[in-house]
């Protein structure tokens, strides 16, 4: 089952040479498990890449995709529509908080972010505020890999090779300080004041030049950093004060990861736009999107009716297969109560995760919702090596998969995980952490 030639595939965000020497090949999946190329069954501690929230190869989702492929493979996204696009937009809007009730579809989280940033700029433009062009992100933020996303993103390795990026971007400080918040379960008490940095940024550039602020409610890809208590409320208040749009990037936090349809609901903060991807189809077909407040959509709906209101879109926006998968996935989430399930599992999940405290090199454990970041001390002069060793041991010897972000291990299982499977994962993880000591 191992392909003859691994060389032609340039793998994304992967140490290609190391991988090709010892490939971690996956050939199948079902529910909570992957099947490796040598036939071993591995428990999926990462929902693929934070996306298969309903579990793998779920029958209703598979059937919906198969049926759609045989009925309408593709419909042009511009100037034509197909019913499932409208149906899915209604379903997503119904899950979104407040008056976020219009949905723009694309194919990934990166496209969702670029779409949201473009809508923010265009929104101010159509309202006669063309000077509002600055975009504010946050240190350690991950917003995908488009030029907009890496510009507002705050992960240095994702930015430094790619030139001047997008002009007019500034960053809030990250919300993490290990000394103040190590081994906190959920949202830390310390750090709400860090939102006030937005006031300083406004004072520096003037509100009249700032279009939007984008943050992940929980910064996930960087290693799971829950927001300090009160932080998001404060950001919302400062944005309101200055007429700045607030975008929540919920590509990971959406669709149940934090026990709600969107993190906005968990935190009781209504942003102006929400980006989503991943969990919308439980990873089965690429899809992303942006939900916007009514007032944002309405601002564009003026002028002659034959004229396009927003010059933006993708050939595969609202692709029929993605819409079919999305509708079936939302049915699974609803019928199986998976968001509630995630909320109920949050406590046992956190307890199991905190059981790793005290093991060698464990510097911090940050459980929130059904995810956790576990920081391990780096090996001297080999940052990231301990994390990669853990990943390899998990895959080849302990039959468990998770994410390694440098020396931080991140887990985010499908929301169908059982309590005994949670126990199994952290048991394996404990053995792995000892083995890489
Ligand atoms: C918050 C956030 N935004 C955007 C993205 C990019 O999504 P994609 O890889 O689908 O482009 C990710 C991916 O992990 C993400 O976590």
Short mmCIF file of C-alpha atoms and ligand atoms in Angstrom, two decimals:
data_model
loop_
_atom_site.label_atom_id
_atom_site.label_comp_id
_atom_site.label_asym_id
_atom_site.label_seq_id
_atom_site.Cartn_x
_atom_site.Cartn_y
_atom_site.Cartn_z
CA UNK A 1 0.00 0.00 0.00
CA UNK A 2 3.02 2.35 0.15
CA UNK A 3 3.26 4.29 -3.15
CA UNK A 4 6.36 3.56 -5.28
CA UNK A 5 7.41 7.16 -5.51
CA UNK A 6 6.84 9.60 -2.67
CA UNK A 7 9.06 12.27 -4.16
CA UNK A 8 6.77 14.26 -6.52
CA UNK A 9 4.32 15.29 -3.78
CA UNK A 10 5.48 18.48 -2.04
CA UNK A 11 3.62 18.08 1.22
CA UNK A 12 2.08 21.11 2.98
CA UNK A 13 3.30 22.18 6.45
CA UNK A 14 5.35 18.97 6.61
CA UNK A 15 9.03 18.18 7.07
CA UNK A 16 9.13 16.51 3.65
CA UNK A 17 12.51 14.78 3.88
CA UNK A 18 11.82 13.30 7.29
CA UNK A 19 8.33 12.19 6.24
CA UNK A 20 9.56 10.52 3.05
CA UNK A 21 12.15 8.55 5.01
CA UNK A 22 9.49 7.23 7.35
CA UNK A 23 6.03 7.95 5.95
CA UNK A 24 3.00 8.15 8.20
CA UNK A 25 0.50 6.85 5.65
CA UNK A 26 -3.21 6.61 6.27
CA UNK A 27 -5.47 4.54 4.03
CA UNK A 28 -8.84 4.42 5.74
CA UNK A 29 -11.02 5.74 8.55
CA UNK A 30 -14.19 4.99 10.47
CA UNK A 31 -15.82 6.93 13.31
CA UNK A 32 -13.05 7.54 15.91
CA UNK A 33 -10.27 5.70 14.09
CA UNK A 34 -7.82 5.88 11.23
CA UNK A 35 -6.31 2.85 9.50
CA UNK A 36 -2.60 3.03 8.74
CA UNK A 37 -1.08 1.52 5.58
CA UNK A 38 0.12 -1.49 7.57
CA UNK A 39 -3.44 -2.18 8.72
CA UNK A 40 -3.18 -0.80 12.27
CA UNK A 41 -6.14 1.04 13.74
CA UNK A 42 -5.24 4.36 15.38
CA UNK A 43 -7.45 6.44 17.60
CA UNK A 44 -7.90 9.94 16.14
CA UNK A 45 -7.08 12.48 18.82
CA UNK A 46 -7.16 15.43 16.42
CA UNK A 47 -10.38 15.08 14.39
CA UNK A 48 -8.10 14.84 11.37
CA UNK A 49 -6.94 18.44 11.35
CA UNK A 50 -9.54 19.86 13.76
CA UNK A 51 -12.26 19.14 11.23
CA UNK A 52 -13.96 15.73 11.40
CA UNK A 53 -16.18 16.75 14.30
CA UNK A 54 -18.87 14.16 13.47
CA UNK A 55 -16.31 11.34 13.23
CA UNK A 56 -15.07 9.65 10.08
CA UNK A 57 -16.96 8.22 7.11
CA UNK A 58 -20.34 8.75 8.70
CA UNK A 59 -23.04 7.03 6.63
CA UNK A 60 -25.47 9.96 6.26
CA UNK A 61 -22.68 12.26 5.11
CA UNK A 62 -21.20 9.69 2.73
CA UNK A 63 -24.63 8.95 1.27
CA UNK A 64 -25.43 12.64 0.78
CA UNK A 65 -22.16 13.21 -1.09
CA UNK A 66 -22.67 10.12 -3.26
CA UNK A 67 -26.20 11.10 -4.12
CA UNK A 68 -25.26 14.69 -4.90
CA UNK A 69 -22.39 13.62 -7.17
CA UNK A 70 -24.81 11.49 -9.15
CA UNK A 71 -27.48 14.24 -9.35
CA UNK A 72 -25.73 17.59 -9.84
CA UNK A 73 -21.94 17.44 -9.90
CA UNK A 74 -21.41 21.15 -10.37
CA UNK A 75 -23.42 24.30 -10.90
CA UNK A 76 -21.84 27.65 -11.82
CA UNK A 77 -21.44 29.74 -8.71
CA UNK A 78 -21.71 33.10 -10.47
CA UNK A 79 -25.05 34.25 -11.91
CA UNK A 80 -26.67 30.84 -11.20
CA UNK A 81 -27.59 28.98 -8.03
CA UNK A 82 -28.67 25.57 -6.82
CA UNK A 83 -31.18 24.95 -4.02
CA UNK A 84 -28.80 23.38 -1.51
CA UNK A 85 -26.66 26.54 -1.39
CA UNK A 86 -29.64 28.56 -0.16
CA UNK A 87 -30.73 25.81 2.19
CA UNK A 88 -27.29 25.53 3.77
CA UNK A 89 -26.98 29.31 4.10
CA UNK A 90 -30.27 29.33 6.04
CA UNK A 91 -29.08 26.51 8.29
CA UNK A 92 -25.76 28.22 9.04
CA UNK A 93 -27.48 31.57 9.65
CA UNK A 94 -29.88 29.88 12.09
CA UNK A 95 -26.92 28.61 14.11
CA UNK A 96 -25.16 31.99 14.16
CA UNK A 97 -25.70 34.45 17.02
CA UNK A 98 -27.53 37.79 16.95
CA UNK A 99 -28.34 39.23 13.56
CA UNK A 100 -25.57 37.40 11.68
CA UNK A 101 -27.85 36.12 8.97
CA UNK A 102 -26.16 36.19 5.56
CA UNK A 103 -23.59 33.62 4.46
CA UNK A 104 -20.88 33.87 1.80
CA UNK A 105 -19.40 30.48 0.83
CA UNK A 106 -15.87 29.59 -0.19
CA UNK A 107 -13.68 26.48 0.04
CA UNK A 108 -11.36 26.76 3.00
CA UNK A 109 -10.57 28.65 6.16
CA UNK A 110 -7.93 30.70 4.37
CA UNK A 111 -10.44 31.80 1.76
CA UNK A 112 -12.96 32.54 4.51
CA UNK A 113 -10.47 34.86 6.19
CA UNK A 114 -9.55 36.67 3.00
CA UNK A 115 -13.25 36.97 2.19
CA UNK A 116 -14.04 38.47 5.60
CA UNK A 117 -11.16 40.95 5.37
CA UNK A 118 -12.26 41.99 1.88
CA UNK A 119 -15.88 42.38 3.01
CA UNK A 120 -14.69 44.57 5.88
CA UNK A 121 -12.75 46.86 3.55
CA UNK A 122 -15.57 46.96 1.00
CA UNK A 123 -18.18 47.61 3.71
CA UNK A 124 -16.44 50.78 4.84
CA UNK A 125 -15.86 51.71 1.21
CA UNK A 126 -19.51 51.46 0.19
CA UNK A 127 -20.46 53.54 3.21
CA UNK A 128 -18.10 56.32 2.17
CA UNK A 129 -15.40 55.52 4.73
CA UNK A 130 -12.70 54.59 2.24
CA UNK A 131 -9.95 55.67 4.65
CA UNK A 132 -10.71 52.68 6.88
CA UNK A 133 -8.15 50.31 5.38
CA UNK A 134 -6.13 49.01 8.32
CA UNK A 135 -6.58 45.46 9.57
CA UNK A 136 -5.68 44.39 13.09
CA UNK A 137 -4.72 40.83 13.98
CA UNK A 138 -2.98 39.36 17.01
CA UNK A 139 0.40 37.87 17.83
CA UNK A 140 0.30 34.05 17.57
CA UNK A 141 -2.97 34.24 15.62
CA UNK A 142 -3.48 31.75 12.78
CA UNK A 143 -5.76 32.80 9.96
CA UNK A 144 -4.68 30.47 7.20
CA UNK A 145 -2.17 31.03 4.47
CA UNK A 146 -3.61 33.57 2.03
CA UNK A 147 -1.80 36.90 1.88
CA UNK A 148 -4.50 38.53 4.01
CA UNK A 149 -4.44 35.69 6.51
CA UNK A 150 -0.67 35.66 6.98
CA UNK A 151 -0.61 39.45 7.21
CA UNK A 152 -3.08 39.57 10.11
CA UNK A 153 -1.74 36.27 11.46
CA UNK A 154 0.93 36.32 14.11
CA UNK A 155 2.93 33.14 13.63
CA UNK A 156 6.38 34.25 12.58
CA UNK A 157 7.36 31.20 10.52
CA UNK A 158 4.24 31.62 8.40
CA UNK A 159 5.15 35.23 7.58
CA UNK A 160 8.87 35.75 7.41
CA UNK A 161 9.58 34.15 4.01
CA UNK A 162 6.83 35.96 2.17
CA UNK A 163 7.87 39.54 1.71
CA UNK A 164 5.93 42.65 2.65
CA UNK A 165 2.54 40.87 2.93
CA UNK A 166 -0.41 43.30 3.08
CA UNK A 167 0.22 46.93 3.99
CA UNK A 168 -1.46 48.65 6.92
CA UNK A 169 -1.67 45.77 9.37
CA UNK A 170 -1.05 45.97 13.11
CA UNK A 171 -1.23 43.35 15.85
CA UNK A 172 -2.64 43.04 19.34
CA UNK A 173 -0.39 41.34 21.90
CA UNK A 174 -0.94 37.64 22.46
CA UNK A 175 -2.94 36.71 25.52
CA UNK A 176 -0.61 34.05 26.89
CA UNK A 177 1.81 34.41 29.79
CA UNK A 178 2.85 31.11 31.31
CA UNK A 179 3.87 32.65 34.60
CA UNK A 180 0.39 34.10 35.06
CA UNK A 181 -1.76 31.25 33.84
CA UNK A 182 0.01 27.88 33.61
CA UNK A 183 -2.22 24.83 34.23
CA UNK A 184 -5.47 26.77 34.03
CA UNK A 185 -8.55 24.78 33.08
CA UNK A 186 -10.59 26.83 30.62
CA UNK A 187 -10.42 30.62 30.39
CA UNK A 188 -7.70 32.19 32.57
CA UNK A 189 -8.53 34.89 35.11
CA UNK A 190 -5.53 36.97 34.06
CA UNK A 191 -5.27 38.93 30.83
CA UNK A 192 -8.53 40.76 30.03
CA UNK A 193 -6.62 44.04 30.16
CA UNK A 194 -4.62 42.97 27.10
CA UNK A 195 -7.64 43.90 24.99
CA UNK A 196 -6.98 47.52 25.93
CA UNK A 197 -3.99 47.42 23.58
CA UNK A 198 -6.60 48.00 20.88
CA UNK A 199 -7.24 51.44 22.34
CA UNK A 200 -3.51 52.16 22.05
CA UNK A 201 -3.48 50.98 18.43
CA UNK A 202 -6.45 53.24 17.72
CA UNK A 203 -4.68 56.15 19.38
CA UNK A 204 -1.65 55.52 17.18
CA UNK A 205 -3.39 55.15 13.80
CA UNK A 206 -6.74 56.89 14.44
CA UNK A 207 -10.02 55.01 14.26
CA UNK A 208 -10.80 56.59 10.89
CA UNK A 209 -8.07 54.40 9.31
CA UNK A 210 -9.05 51.07 10.87
CA UNK A 211 -11.45 48.65 9.16
CA UNK A 212 -11.49 45.53 11.30
CA UNK A 213 -10.02 43.43 14.07
CA UNK A 214 -9.76 39.68 13.57
CA UNK A 215 -9.12 37.16 16.36
CA UNK A 216 -9.70 33.50 17.02
CA UNK A 217 -11.91 33.27 20.14
CA UNK A 218 -9.58 30.46 21.24
CA UNK A 219 -6.26 30.67 19.39
CA UNK A 220 -6.08 27.02 18.46
CA UNK A 221 -3.40 26.29 15.85
CA UNK A 222 -0.73 28.08 17.86
CA UNK A 223 -1.25 25.60 20.71
CA UNK A 224 -4.71 26.23 22.22
CA UNK A 225 -4.84 29.57 24.05
CA UNK A 226 -8.28 30.19 25.59
CA UNK A 227 -9.24 33.85 25.92
CA UNK A 228 -8.82 35.45 29.35
CA UNK A 229 -12.14 35.97 31.10
CA UNK A 230 -13.70 39.24 29.89
CA UNK A 231 -11.16 39.75 27.08
CA UNK A 232 -13.52 39.26 24.14
CA UNK A 233 -16.18 41.49 25.73
CA UNK A 234 -13.59 44.23 26.06
CA UNK A 235 -12.51 43.88 22.44
CA UNK A 236 -16.17 44.13 21.41
CA UNK A 237 -16.68 47.29 23.46
CA UNK A 238 -13.59 49.00 22.05
CA UNK A 239 -14.55 48.07 18.47
CA UNK A 240 -18.04 49.50 19.08
CA UNK A 241 -16.62 52.70 20.50
CA UNK A 242 -14.57 53.28 17.35
CA UNK A 243 -16.78 51.88 14.58
CA UNK A 244 -14.37 49.01 13.92
CA UNK A 245 -15.71 45.67 12.71
CA UNK A 246 -14.95 42.65 14.89
CA UNK A 247 -14.34 39.35 13.09
CA UNK A 248 -14.22 36.06 14.96
CA UNK A 249 -12.25 33.46 13.06
CA UNK A 250 -14.15 30.34 14.09
CA UNK A 251 -12.60 27.95 11.58
CA UNK A 252 -11.68 25.69 14.50
CA UNK A 253 -13.94 26.91 17.30
CA UNK A 254 -17.11 26.60 15.19
CA UNK A 255 -19.37 23.56 14.99
CA UNK A 256 -19.11 22.20 18.49
CA UNK A 257 -15.45 22.28 19.44
CA UNK A 258 -16.30 24.51 22.42
CA UNK A 259 -19.70 22.98 23.13
CA UNK A 260 -21.70 25.42 21.02
CA UNK A 261 -22.40 26.05 17.35
CA UNK A 262 -19.99 28.97 17.61
CA UNK A 263 -17.67 30.22 20.33
CA UNK A 264 -19.46 33.56 20.10
CA UNK A 265 -22.32 31.85 21.93
CA UNK A 266 -20.07 30.38 24.60
CA UNK A 267 -18.58 33.78 25.33
CA UNK A 268 -21.77 35.78 24.90
CA UNK A 269 -20.08 38.16 22.47
CA UNK A 270 -21.61 38.88 19.07
CA UNK A 271 -19.01 39.76 16.43
CA UNK A 272 -19.81 41.43 13.12
CA UNK A 273 -18.60 38.48 11.07
CA UNK A 274 -17.75 34.84 11.74
CA UNK A 275 -15.48 32.82 9.49
CA UNK A 276 -15.97 29.06 9.42
CA UNK A 277 -14.69 25.98 7.53
CA UNK A 278 -13.57 22.50 8.68
CA UNK A 279 -16.48 21.29 10.84
CA UNK A 280 -19.16 22.60 8.44
CA UNK A 281 -18.73 19.38 6.40
CA UNK A 282 -16.96 17.42 9.13
CA UNK A 283 -13.95 17.60 6.83
CA UNK A 284 -15.57 15.41 4.17
CA UNK A 285 -15.60 18.02 1.38
CA UNK A 286 -13.65 21.30 1.41
CA UNK A 287 -15.85 24.22 2.36
CA UNK A 288 -15.54 27.54 4.17
CA UNK A 289 -17.62 30.63 4.58
CA UNK A 290 -18.35 33.90 6.32
CA UNK A 291 -21.52 34.78 8.20
CA UNK A 292 -22.15 38.53 8.36
CA UNK A 293 -24.56 40.75 10.21
CA UNK A 294 -27.63 41.89 8.38
CA UNK A 295 -26.42 45.48 8.34
CA UNK A 296 -23.25 44.50 6.52
CA UNK A 297 -25.12 42.68 3.76
CA UNK A 298 -27.69 45.47 3.52
CA UNK A 299 -25.00 48.11 3.09
CA UNK A 300 -24.11 46.52 -0.26
CA UNK A 301 -27.68 46.11 -1.51
CA UNK A 302 -28.15 49.44 -3.19
CA UNK A 303 -27.64 50.99 -6.63
CA UNK A 304 -28.98 49.54 -9.89
CA UNK A 305 -30.23 45.98 -9.42
CA UNK A 306 -28.44 44.55 -12.47
CA UNK A 307 -25.03 45.45 -11.03
CA UNK A 308 -22.95 43.01 -8.99
CA UNK A 309 -22.78 44.26 -5.40
CA UNK A 310 -19.56 42.53 -4.28
CA UNK A 311 -16.85 41.68 -6.79
CA UNK A 312 -15.67 38.56 -5.02
CA UNK A 313 -16.27 34.81 -5.23
CA UNK A 314 -14.81 31.46 -6.19
CA UNK A 315 -15.61 28.96 -8.96
CA UNK A 316 -16.38 26.48 -6.22
CA UNK A 317 -18.28 28.77 -3.83
CA UNK A 318 -21.18 26.69 -2.48
CA UNK A 319 -20.08 23.63 -4.47
CA UNK A 320 -22.98 21.16 -4.65
CA UNK A 321 -20.96 18.34 -3.04
CA UNK A 322 -19.89 20.62 -0.20
CA UNK A 323 -23.45 21.86 0.34
CA UNK A 324 -24.79 18.30 0.40
CA UNK A 325 -22.08 17.29 2.86
CA UNK A 326 -22.74 20.42 4.94
CA UNK A 327 -26.47 19.78 5.21
CA UNK A 328 -25.95 16.13 6.15
CA UNK A 329 -23.28 17.11 8.69
CA UNK A 330 -25.51 19.69 10.36
CA UNK A 331 -28.22 17.00 10.56
CA UNK A 332 -25.80 14.67 12.33
CA UNK A 333 -24.76 17.38 14.77
CA UNK A 334 -28.43 18.13 15.54
CA UNK A 335 -29.76 14.56 15.61
CA UNK A 336 -26.93 13.28 17.81
CA UNK A 337 -26.76 16.42 19.96
CA UNK A 338 -23.03 16.60 19.41
CA UNK A 339 -22.55 20.19 20.57
CA UNK A 340 -24.23 19.35 23.89
CA UNK A 341 -22.19 16.20 24.06
CA UNK A 342 -18.99 18.24 23.72
CA UNK A 343 -20.18 20.51 26.51
CA UNK A 344 -20.90 17.58 28.81
CA UNK A 345 -17.57 15.95 28.06
CA UNK A 346 -15.62 19.11 28.77
CA UNK A 347 -15.14 18.30 32.47
CA UNK A 348 -13.98 14.68 32.15
CA UNK A 349 -11.82 15.75 29.21
CA UNK A 350 -10.12 18.47 31.26
CA UNK A 351 -9.68 16.12 34.21
CA UNK A 352 -8.03 13.47 32.05
CA UNK A 353 -5.80 16.07 30.41
CA UNK A 354 -4.71 17.55 33.75
CA UNK A 355 -3.69 14.04 34.80
CA UNK A 356 -0.54 14.58 32.72
CA UNK A 357 0.62 17.36 35.08
CA UNK A 358 3.86 16.39 36.75
CA UNK A 359 5.11 14.18 33.93
CA UNK A 360 8.60 15.00 32.66
CA UNK A 361 8.93 18.22 30.63
CA UNK A 362 5.25 19.16 30.89
CA UNK A 363 5.28 22.96 31.23
CA UNK A 364 1.60 23.71 30.80
CA UNK A 365 -1.74 22.06 30.02
CA UNK A 366 -4.60 24.15 28.62
CA UNK A 367 -7.88 22.31 28.22
CA UNK A 368 -10.92 24.17 26.91
CA UNK A 369 -14.01 22.72 25.25
CA UNK A 370 -12.99 19.46 23.62
CA UNK A 371 -9.44 20.49 22.93
CA UNK A 372 -6.20 20.93 24.83
CA UNK A 373 -2.67 22.23 24.31
CA UNK A 374 0.15 20.55 26.19
CA UNK A 375 3.49 22.37 26.19
CA UNK A 376 6.57 20.23 26.49
CA UNK A 377 10.01 21.68 27.20
CA UNK A 378 12.13 21.80 24.05
CA UNK A 379 15.20 19.65 23.73
CA UNK A 380 18.30 21.87 24.01
CA UNK A 381 19.15 23.19 20.50
CA UNK A 382 16.36 21.24 18.82
CA UNK A 383 13.11 23.15 19.12
CA UNK A 384 10.27 21.01 17.84
CA UNK A 385 12.16 17.71 17.99
CA UNK A 386 10.51 16.44 21.15
CA UNK A 387 7.10 17.21 19.65
CA UNK A 388 7.96 15.36 16.44
CA UNK A 389 9.34 12.41 18.39
CA UNK A 390 6.05 12.26 20.30
CA UNK A 391 4.06 12.38 17.06
CA UNK A 392 6.12 9.54 15.57
CA UNK A 393 5.85 7.42 18.70
CA UNK A 394 2.10 7.99 18.76
CA UNK A 395 1.71 6.98 15.15
CA UNK A 396 4.10 4.06 14.94
CA UNK A 397 3.98 2.56 18.43
CA UNK A 398 1.00 3.75 20.45
CA UNK A 399 -1.69 3.90 17.75
CA UNK A 400 -2.84 7.42 18.51
CA UNK A 401 -2.81 10.53 16.33
CA UNK A 402 -2.65 14.13 17.50
CA UNK A 403 -1.08 17.44 16.40
CA UNK A 404 2.44 18.52 17.24
CA UNK A 405 2.94 22.27 16.92
CA UNK A 406 6.60 22.68 17.72
CA UNK A 407 6.86 21.10 21.16
CA UNK A 408 3.20 21.66 21.97
CA UNK A 409 0.92 18.66 21.58
CA UNK A 410 -2.65 19.53 20.64
CA UNK A 411 -5.66 17.25 20.89
CA UNK A 412 -9.19 17.83 19.56
CA UNK A 413 -11.02 14.55 19.04
CA UNK A 414 -14.21 14.05 17.03
CA UNK A 415 -17.17 15.05 19.21
CA UNK A 416 -18.42 11.43 19.20
CA UNK A 417 -15.50 10.43 21.46
CA UNK A 418 -16.51 8.32 24.49
CA UNK A 419 -15.22 8.78 28.03
CA UNK A 420 -13.30 5.52 27.80
CA UNK A 421 -11.68 6.67 24.56
CA UNK A 422 -10.70 9.91 26.29
CA UNK A 423 -9.06 7.79 28.99
CA UNK A 424 -7.32 5.70 26.35
CA UNK A 425 -5.92 8.79 24.58
CA UNK A 426 -4.46 10.39 27.67
CA UNK A 427 -3.12 7.08 28.90
CA UNK A 428 -1.26 6.68 25.62
CA UNK A 429 -0.15 10.29 25.75
CA UNK A 430 1.26 9.82 29.25
CA UNK A 431 3.35 6.89 28.07
CA UNK A 432 4.55 8.84 25.06
CA UNK A 433 5.53 11.88 27.14
CA UNK A 434 7.58 9.63 29.43
CA UNK A 435 9.19 7.96 26.44
CA UNK A 436 10.35 11.26 24.94
CA UNK A 437 11.72 12.57 28.24
C1 LIG B 1 -8.55 29.93 12.85
C2 LIG B 1 -8.17 29.43 11.50
N1 LIG B 1 -8.36 30.20 10.43
C3 LIG B 1 -8.07 29.78 9.20
C4 LIG B 1 -7.53 28.53 8.99
C5 LIG B 1 -7.17 28.10 7.61
O1 LIG B 1 -7.99 27.09 7.16
P1 LIG B 1 -7.61 26.26 5.86
O2 LIG B 1 -6.42 25.42 6.21
O3 LIG B 1 -8.86 25.48 5.57
O4 LIG B 1 -7.30 27.24 4.77
C6 LIG B 1 -7.31 27.69 10.07
C7 LIG B 1 -6.74 26.36 9.89
O5 LIG B 1 -6.42 25.66 10.81
C8 LIG B 1 -7.62 28.16 11.36
O6 LIG B 1 -7.40 27.41 12.45
#
